[in-house]
Amino acid sequence: MLDQLPPAIREQLDVLLPQLVEGGVNIVIAILILILGLWFAGRCRTWTMRALGRWPAMDEMLLNFFGTMVRYLVLTFTILAVLAKFGVQTASLIAVLGAAGLAVGLALQGTLSNVAAGVMLLIFRPFRAGHYVEAGGVAGTVKALTLFTTELATPDNVQIVVPNSEVWGKPITNYTYHPTRRVDITFGISYGDDIGKAMQIIREALDADARCLKEPEAFIGVISLGDSSVDIVTRVWVMNADYWPVRFDLMRHVKERFDEGGITIPFPARTIYTAAD
């Protein structure tokens, strides 16, 4: 059938057909490279997280970070290999991308500062996944740390995403870093009540709660003489996870023991004089 075509067309077909065949083969190979690259990038992320997870010092936040970095690195080589199959000179492309990256970097200084802050947070590790912190003007439990943002969850499970530069550039308060915390509660009693008896009631409430640590020793003392009450401060050490349960239970139990012992917690009182008076 080709022999019946004019000589000029047959010459063009002789030139085009090998090119079309070669181009089709390159497209198929490029698609296979892309598919395998995507699969291999996901597997490398899994392998990296699995290997690093054997180290006791590695927490989930660091595992996700390094796993994501390895995945992006594999994807970068995959894209370069795909472009090479289409005849793109990757060396010149890398140079062009480098120049473009410099220009984009100057335009996105704020975004790059988030990356730098993320790296600093990973190096110094002021918090880990699961810690309750106050950072960047917000407070919550740390869920994840990425190159650009830190994800927190409030106690009522509301997601908060904070740029890393905001977290690193401001003071960070980590409430979970140390294994123990001190519970400070102030109880006010009437001026006519027995201060020693009130302090003894508080001491008995502390001794009855096994979650209150014996060391360091709890402190009970008069901290101030208020307008309508004598204020007694109670400072007791507990394990970090017991902080809020002990605080809630201690206030309830001391109030109940005050009622049984005849110790009153006064209401604020004011004397008002009218113009007629």
mmCIF file of C-alpha atoms in Angstrom:
data_model
loop_
_atom_site.group_PDB
_atom_site.id
_atom_site.type_symbol
_atom_site.label_atom_id
_atom_site.label_comp_id
_atom_site.label_asym_id
_atom_site.label_seq_id
_atom_site.Cartn_x
_atom_site.Cartn_y
_atom_site.Cartn_z
ATOM 1 C CA MET A 1 0.000 0.000 0.000
ATOM 2 C CA LEU A 2 2.869 2.363 0.761
ATOM 3 C CA ASP A 3 4.358 1.575 -2.629
ATOM 4 C CA GLN A 4 1.348 3.224 -4.277
ATOM 5 C CA LEU A 5 2.033 6.565 -2.550
ATOM 6 C CA PRO A 6 3.985 9.305 -4.329
ATOM 7 C CA PRO A 7 7.743 9.210 -3.762
ATOM 8 C CA ALA A 8 7.755 12.548 -1.850
ATOM 9 C CA ILE A 9 5.185 11.313 0.695
ATOM 10 C CA ARG A 10 7.013 7.990 1.099
ATOM 11 C CA GLU A 11 10.226 9.849 1.893
ATOM 12 C CA GLN A 12 8.456 11.915 4.557
ATOM 13 C CA LEU A 13 6.871 8.802 6.051
ATOM 14 C CA ASP A 14 10.246 7.082 6.130
ATOM 15 C CA VAL A 15 11.498 9.985 8.231
ATOM 16 C CA LEU A 16 8.400 10.486 10.417
ATOM 17 C CA LEU A 17 7.530 6.868 11.255
ATOM 18 C CA PRO A 18 10.749 6.120 13.203
ATOM 19 C CA GLN A 19 10.336 9.403 15.063
ATOM 20 C CA LEU A 20 6.708 8.606 15.900
ATOM 21 C CA VAL A 21 7.631 5.122 17.057
ATOM 22 C CA GLU A 22 10.489 6.462 19.176
ATOM 23 C CA GLY A 23 8.249 9.210 20.595
ATOM 24 C CA GLY A 24 5.511 6.722 21.452
ATOM 25 C CA VAL A 25 7.994 4.433 23.178
ATOM 26 C CA ASN A 26 9.368 7.384 25.168
ATOM 27 C CA ILE A 27 5.853 8.396 26.238
ATOM 28 C CA VAL A 28 5.100 4.871 27.427
ATOM 29 C CA ILE A 29 8.430 4.690 29.287
ATOM 30 C CA ALA A 30 7.826 8.135 30.820
ATOM 31 C CA ILE A 31 4.387 7.072 32.056
ATOM 32 C CA LEU A 32 5.868 3.897 33.545
ATOM 33 C CA ILE A 33 8.630 5.922 35.238
ATOM 34 C CA LEU A 34 6.043 8.312 36.657
ATOM 35 C CA ILE A 35 3.857 5.501 38.001
ATOM 36 C CA LEU A 36 6.806 3.631 39.482
ATOM 37 C CA GLY A 37 8.229 6.871 40.891
ATOM 38 C CA LEU A 38 4.971 7.727 42.671
ATOM 39 C CA TRP A 39 4.764 4.208 44.086
ATOM 40 C CA PHE A 40 8.419 4.155 45.095
ATOM 41 C CA ALA A 41 8.144 7.604 46.748
ATOM 42 C CA GLY A 42 5.324 6.337 48.958
ATOM 43 C CA ARG A 43 7.243 3.184 49.802
ATOM 44 C CA CYS A 44 10.398 5.160 50.641
ATOM 45 C CA ARG A 45 8.374 7.305 53.024
ATOM 46 C CA THR A 46 7.036 4.183 54.733
ATOM 47 C CA TRP A 47 10.481 2.553 54.896
ATOM 48 C CA THR A 48 12.054 5.714 56.300
ATOM 49 C CA MET A 49 9.425 6.067 59.025
ATOM 50 C CA ARG A 50 9.683 2.380 59.864
ATOM 51 C CA ALA A 51 13.490 2.503 60.107
ATOM 52 C CA LEU A 52 13.601 5.691 62.173
ATOM 53 C CA GLY A 53 10.748 4.448 64.351
ATOM 54 C CA ARG A 54 13.107 1.871 65.859
ATOM 55 C CA TRP A 55 14.994 4.646 67.641
ATOM 56 C CA PRO A 56 13.534 5.367 71.089
ATOM 57 C CA ALA A 57 14.272 9.093 70.758
ATOM 58 C CA MET A 58 12.162 9.441 67.602
ATOM 59 C CA ASP A 59 8.591 10.646 68.078
ATOM 60 C CA GLU A 60 5.747 10.735 65.558
ATOM 61 C CA MET A 61 6.356 14.368 64.655
ATOM 62 C CA LEU A 62 9.923 13.722 63.500
ATOM 63 C CA LEU A 63 8.926 10.517 61.687
ATOM 64 C CA ASN A 64 6.358 12.357 59.578
ATOM 65 C CA PHE A 65 8.796 15.157 58.814
ATOM 66 C CA PHE A 66 11.665 12.966 57.610
ATOM 67 C CA GLY A 67 9.281 10.628 55.778
ATOM 68 C CA THR A 68 7.810 13.557 53.857
ATOM 69 C CA MET A 69 11.255 14.918 53.008
ATOM 70 C CA VAL A 70 12.341 11.558 51.531
ATOM 71 C CA ARG A 71 9.114 11.323 49.517
ATOM 72 C CA TYR A 72 9.613 14.775 47.981
ATOM 73 C CA LEU A 73 13.243 13.934 47.155
ATOM 74 C CA VAL A 74 12.234 10.777 45.271
ATOM 75 C CA LEU A 75 9.482 12.670 43.440
ATOM 76 C CA THR A 76 12.013 15.290 42.330
ATOM 77 C CA PHE A 77 14.267 12.657 40.738
ATOM 78 C CA THR A 78 11.213 11.021 39.171
ATOM 79 C CA ILE A 79 10.138 14.253 37.470
ATOM 80 C CA LEU A 80 13.680 14.834 36.192
ATOM 81 C CA ALA A 81 13.767 11.298 34.753
ATOM 82 C CA VAL A 82 10.409 11.819 33.017
ATOM 83 C CA LEU A 83 11.563 15.093 31.489
ATOM 84 C CA ALA A 84 14.774 13.447 30.299
ATOM 85 C CA LYS A 85 12.740 10.888 28.303
ATOM 86 C CA PHE A 86 11.146 13.782 26.420
ATOM 87 C CA GLY A 87 14.542 15.157 25.464
ATOM 88 C CA VAL A 88 14.640 17.962 28.006
ATOM 89 C CA GLN A 89 18.165 18.860 29.058
ATOM 90 C CA THR A 90 17.924 18.428 32.818
ATOM 91 C CA ALA A 91 21.228 20.183 33.498
ATOM 92 C CA SER A 92 20.036 23.404 31.916
ATOM 93 C CA LEU A 93 16.618 22.894 33.478
ATOM 94 C CA ILE A 94 18.159 22.658 36.939
ATOM 95 C CA ALA A 95 20.058 25.884 36.302
ATOM 96 C CA VAL A 96 16.873 27.620 35.174
ATOM 97 C CA LEU A 97 14.980 26.271 38.169
ATOM 98 C CA GLY A 98 17.764 27.462 40.448
ATOM 99 C CA ALA A 99 17.521 30.993 39.083
ATOM 100 C CA ALA A 100 13.734 30.867 39.273
ATOM 101 C CA GLY A 101 13.956 29.485 42.795
ATOM 102 C CA LEU A 102 16.123 32.436 43.825
ATOM 103 C CA ALA A 103 13.589 34.883 42.439
ATOM 104 C CA VAL A 104 10.706 33.040 44.068
ATOM 105 C CA GLY A 105 12.647 32.854 47.327
ATOM 106 C CA LEU A 106 13.059 36.630 47.384
ATOM 107 C CA ALA A 107 9.345 37.031 46.724
ATOM 108 C CA LEU A 108 8.360 34.473 49.357
ATOM 109 C CA GLN A 109 10.640 35.451 52.212
ATOM 110 C CA GLY A 110 7.830 34.936 54.721
ATOM 111 C CA THR A 111 7.206 31.395 53.501
ATOM 112 C CA LEU A 112 10.911 30.545 53.615
ATOM 113 C CA SER A 113 11.097 31.925 57.142
ATOM 114 C CA ASN A 114 8.452 29.346 58.070
ATOM 115 C CA VAL A 115 10.676 26.620 56.623
ATOM 116 C CA ALA A 116 13.699 27.894 58.547
ATOM 117 C CA ALA A 117 11.621 28.095 61.729
ATOM 118 C CA GLY A 118 10.368 24.550 61.158
ATOM 119 C CA VAL A 119 13.945 23.284 60.867
ATOM 120 C CA MET A 120 14.914 25.114 64.084
ATOM 121 C CA LEU A 121 11.921 23.621 65.911
ATOM 122 C CA LEU A 122 13.001 20.159 64.788
ATOM 123 C CA ILE A 123 16.600 20.723 65.873
ATOM 124 C CA PHE A 124 15.910 22.173 69.326
ATOM 125 C CA ARG A 125 12.593 20.330 69.841
ATOM 126 C CA PRO A 126 10.923 22.570 72.459
ATOM 127 C CA PHE A 127 7.875 20.314 72.188
ATOM 128 C CA ARG A 128 6.774 16.972 70.800
ATOM 129 C CA ALA A 129 3.579 15.518 69.434
ATOM 130 C CA GLY A 130 1.099 15.171 72.281
ATOM 131 C CA HIS A 131 2.496 18.022 74.391
ATOM 132 C CA TYR A 132 0.139 20.780 75.505
ATOM 133 C CA VAL A 133 1.787 24.097 74.671
ATOM 134 C CA GLU A 134 1.085 27.771 74.341
ATOM 135 C CA ALA A 135 2.838 29.082 71.230
ATOM 136 C CA GLY A 136 2.204 31.757 68.635
ATOM 137 C CA GLY A 137 -0.489 33.331 70.807
ATOM 138 C CA VAL A 138 -2.629 30.158 70.944
ATOM 139 C CA ALA A 139 -2.719 27.054 73.142
ATOM 140 C CA GLY A 140 -3.428 23.421 72.373
ATOM 141 C CA THR A 141 -2.086 19.897 72.040
ATOM 142 C CA VAL A 142 0.594 19.490 69.350
ATOM 143 C CA LYS A 143 -0.641 17.212 66.565
ATOM 144 C CA ALA A 144 1.915 17.680 63.781
ATOM 145 C CA LEU A 145 4.851 19.818 62.655
ATOM 146 C CA THR A 146 5.398 20.354 58.923
ATOM 147 C CA LEU A 147 7.870 22.489 56.986
ATOM 148 C CA PHE A 148 5.499 25.449 57.036
ATOM 149 C CA THR A 149 3.021 25.091 59.900
ATOM 150 C CA THR A 150 2.441 23.652 63.363
ATOM 151 C CA GLU A 151 -0.921 21.997 63.951
ATOM 152 C CA LEU A 152 -2.538 22.235 67.382
ATOM 153 C CA ALA A 153 -5.824 20.954 68.790
ATOM 154 C CA THR A 154 -7.694 22.805 71.544
ATOM 155 C CA PRO A 155 -9.168 20.888 74.497
ATOM 156 C CA ASP A 156 -12.550 20.911 72.704
ATOM 157 C CA ASN A 157 -10.831 19.410 69.623
ATOM 158 C CA VAL A 158 -10.737 22.502 67.407
ATOM 159 C CA GLN A 159 -7.871 22.526 64.898
ATOM 160 C CA ILE A 160 -5.459 25.467 64.951
ATOM 161 C CA VAL A 161 -2.771 25.838 62.268
ATOM 162 C CA VAL A 162 0.014 28.278 63.191
ATOM 163 C CA PRO A 163 2.856 29.381 60.855
ATOM 164 C CA ASN A 164 6.197 28.103 62.130
ATOM 165 C CA SER A 165 7.670 31.612 62.164
ATOM 166 C CA GLU A 166 4.974 32.671 64.650
ATOM 167 C CA VAL A 167 5.774 29.689 66.880
ATOM 168 C CA TRP A 168 9.557 30.107 66.800
ATOM 169 C CA GLY A 169 9.512 33.907 67.029
ATOM 170 C CA LYS A 170 7.527 34.048 70.285
ATOM 171 C CA PRO A 171 7.884 32.487 73.751
ATOM 172 C CA ILE A 172 6.799 28.841 73.937
ATOM 173 C CA THR A 173 5.139 27.580 77.124
ATOM 174 C CA ASN A 174 5.184 23.792 77.353
ATOM 175 C CA TYR A 175 2.867 22.535 80.092
ATOM 176 C CA THR A 176 3.708 18.860 79.459
ATOM 177 C CA TYR A 177 7.501 18.982 79.243
ATOM 178 C CA HIS A 178 8.226 18.107 82.890
ATOM 179 C CA PRO A 179 6.755 14.969 84.483
ATOM 180 C CA THR A 180 5.388 16.856 87.506
ATOM 181 C CA ARG A 181 3.458 20.095 88.049
ATOM 182 C CA ARG A 182 2.462 22.150 91.067
ATOM 183 C CA VAL A 183 -1.199 22.784 91.835
ATOM 184 C CA ASP A 184 -1.769 26.216 93.418
ATOM 185 C CA ILE A 185 -5.184 26.847 95.023
ATOM 186 C CA THR A 186 -6.183 29.718 97.298
ATOM 187 C CA PHE A 187 -8.981 29.207 99.844
ATOM 188 C CA GLY A 188 -10.592 32.163 101.580
ATOM 189 C CA ILE A 189 -11.997 31.815 105.115
ATOM 190 C CA SER A 190 -13.789 34.268 107.384
ATOM 191 C CA TYR A 191 -11.806 36.432 109.803
ATOM 192 C CA GLY A 192 -13.649 34.836 112.698
ATOM 193 C CA ASP A 193 -12.667 31.276 111.759
ATOM 194 C CA ASP A 194 -9.789 29.296 113.238
ATOM 195 C CA ILE A 195 -6.893 29.550 110.763
ATOM 196 C CA GLY A 196 -5.066 26.554 112.251
ATOM 197 C CA LYS A 197 -8.173 24.381 111.986
ATOM 198 C CA ALA A 198 -8.707 25.405 108.364
ATOM 199 C CA MET A 199 -5.102 24.573 107.514
ATOM 200 C CA GLN A 200 -5.437 21.208 109.242
ATOM 201 C CA ILE A 201 -8.565 20.419 107.178
ATOM 202 C CA ILE A 202 -6.668 21.238 103.978
ATOM 203 C CA ARG A 203 -3.748 19.066 105.101
ATOM 204 C CA GLU A 204 -6.084 16.116 105.730
ATOM 205 C CA ALA A 205 -7.618 16.537 102.274
ATOM 206 C CA LEU A 206 -4.141 16.408 100.732
ATOM 207 C CA ASP A 207 -3.132 13.325 102.715
ATOM 208 C CA ALA A 208 -6.324 11.532 101.698
ATOM 209 C CA ASP A 209 -5.549 11.949 97.983
ATOM 210 C CA ALA A 210 -2.922 9.412 96.831
ATOM 211 C CA ARG A 211 -2.243 11.470 93.694
ATOM 212 C CA CYS A 212 -0.664 14.245 95.774
ATOM 213 C CA LEU A 213 3.080 13.630 95.922
ATOM 214 C CA LYS A 214 4.877 13.515 99.252
ATOM 215 C CA GLU A 215 8.050 14.945 97.731
ATOM 216 C CA PRO A 216 8.367 17.858 97.295
ATOM 217 C CA GLU A 217 6.364 18.480 100.446
ATOM 218 C CA ALA A 218 3.091 20.367 100.102
ATOM 219 C CA PHE A 219 2.977 23.957 101.368
ATOM 220 C CA ILE A 220 0.020 25.541 103.179
ATOM 221 C CA GLY A 221 0.189 29.132 104.452
ATOM 222 C CA VAL A 222 -1.587 32.469 104.724
ATOM 223 C CA ILE A 223 -0.806 34.428 101.587
ATOM 224 C CA SER A 224 -2.865 37.574 102.144
ATOM 225 C CA LEU A 225 -5.485 39.314 104.276
ATOM 226 C CA GLY A 226 -8.231 40.242 101.847
ATOM 227 C CA ASP A 227 -11.080 42.710 102.161
ATOM 228 C CA SER A 228 -13.447 40.046 103.472
ATOM 229 C CA SER A 229 -11.365 36.893 103.914
ATOM 230 C CA VAL A 230 -8.133 35.395 105.136
ATOM 231 C CA ASP A 231 -6.564 33.777 102.065
ATOM 232 C CA ILE A 232 -4.772 30.457 102.559
ATOM 233 C CA VAL A 233 -2.636 29.227 99.656
ATOM 234 C CA THR A 234 -2.149 25.504 99.035
ATOM 235 C CA ARG A 235 0.722 24.290 96.853
ATOM 236 C CA VAL A 236 1.019 20.578 96.167
ATOM 237 C CA TRP A 237 2.982 18.643 93.536
ATOM 238 C CA VAL A 238 1.308 16.049 91.317
ATOM 239 C CA MET A 239 2.101 14.102 88.171
ATOM 240 C CA ASN A 240 1.470 16.093 85.021
ATOM 241 C CA ALA A 241 -1.458 13.955 83.889
ATOM 242 C CA ASP A 242 -3.146 14.384 87.310
ATOM 243 C CA TYR A 243 -2.994 18.192 87.382
ATOM 244 C CA TRP A 244 -6.574 19.033 86.437
ATOM 245 C CA PRO A 245 -8.279 16.039 88.151
ATOM 246 C CA VAL A 246 -6.481 16.832 91.425
ATOM 247 C CA ARG A 247 -7.279 20.539 91.154
ATOM 248 C CA PHE A 248 -10.984 19.906 90.593
ATOM 249 C CA ASP A 249 -11.280 17.216 93.275
ATOM 250 C CA LEU A 250 -9.251 19.141 95.847
ATOM 251 C CA MET A 251 -11.446 22.240 95.639
ATOM 252 C CA ARG A 252 -14.568 20.115 96.080
ATOM 253 C CA HIS A 253 -13.251 18.021 98.950
ATOM 254 C CA VAL A 254 -11.870 21.007 100.879
ATOM 255 C CA LYS A 255 -15.206 22.837 100.505
ATOM 256 C CA GLU A 256 -17.079 19.806 101.830
ATOM 257 C CA ARG A 257 -14.656 19.435 104.766
ATOM 258 C CA PHE A 258 -14.953 23.154 105.528
ATOM 259 C CA ASP A 259 -18.725 22.750 105.760
ATOM 260 C CA GLU A 260 -18.350 19.785 108.123
ATOM 261 C CA GLY A 261 -15.807 21.619 110.298
ATOM 262 C CA GLY A 262 -17.747 24.899 110.525
ATOM 263 C CA ILE A 263 -15.251 26.862 108.389
ATOM 264 C CA THR A 264 -17.025 29.458 106.228
ATOM 265 C CA ILE A 265 -16.014 30.900 102.898
ATOM 266 C CA PRO A 266 -17.254 34.514 103.041
ATOM 267 C CA PHE A 267 -19.006 36.393 100.295
ATOM 268 C CA PRO A 268 -17.652 39.824 99.326
ATOM 269 C CA ALA A 269 -19.562 42.457 101.318
ATOM 270 C CA ARG A 270 -19.989 46.179 100.664
ATOM 271 C CA THR A 271 -21.714 48.893 102.652
ATOM 272 C CA ILE A 272 -23.646 51.341 100.467
ATOM 273 C CA TYR A 273 -24.673 54.767 101.728
ATOM 274 C CA THR A 274 -27.454 56.638 99.938
ATOM 275 C CA ALA A 275 -27.894 60.390 99.697
ATOM 276 C CA ALA A 276 -30.722 60.255 102.241
ATOM 277 C CA ASP A 277 -28.384 58.604 104.755
#
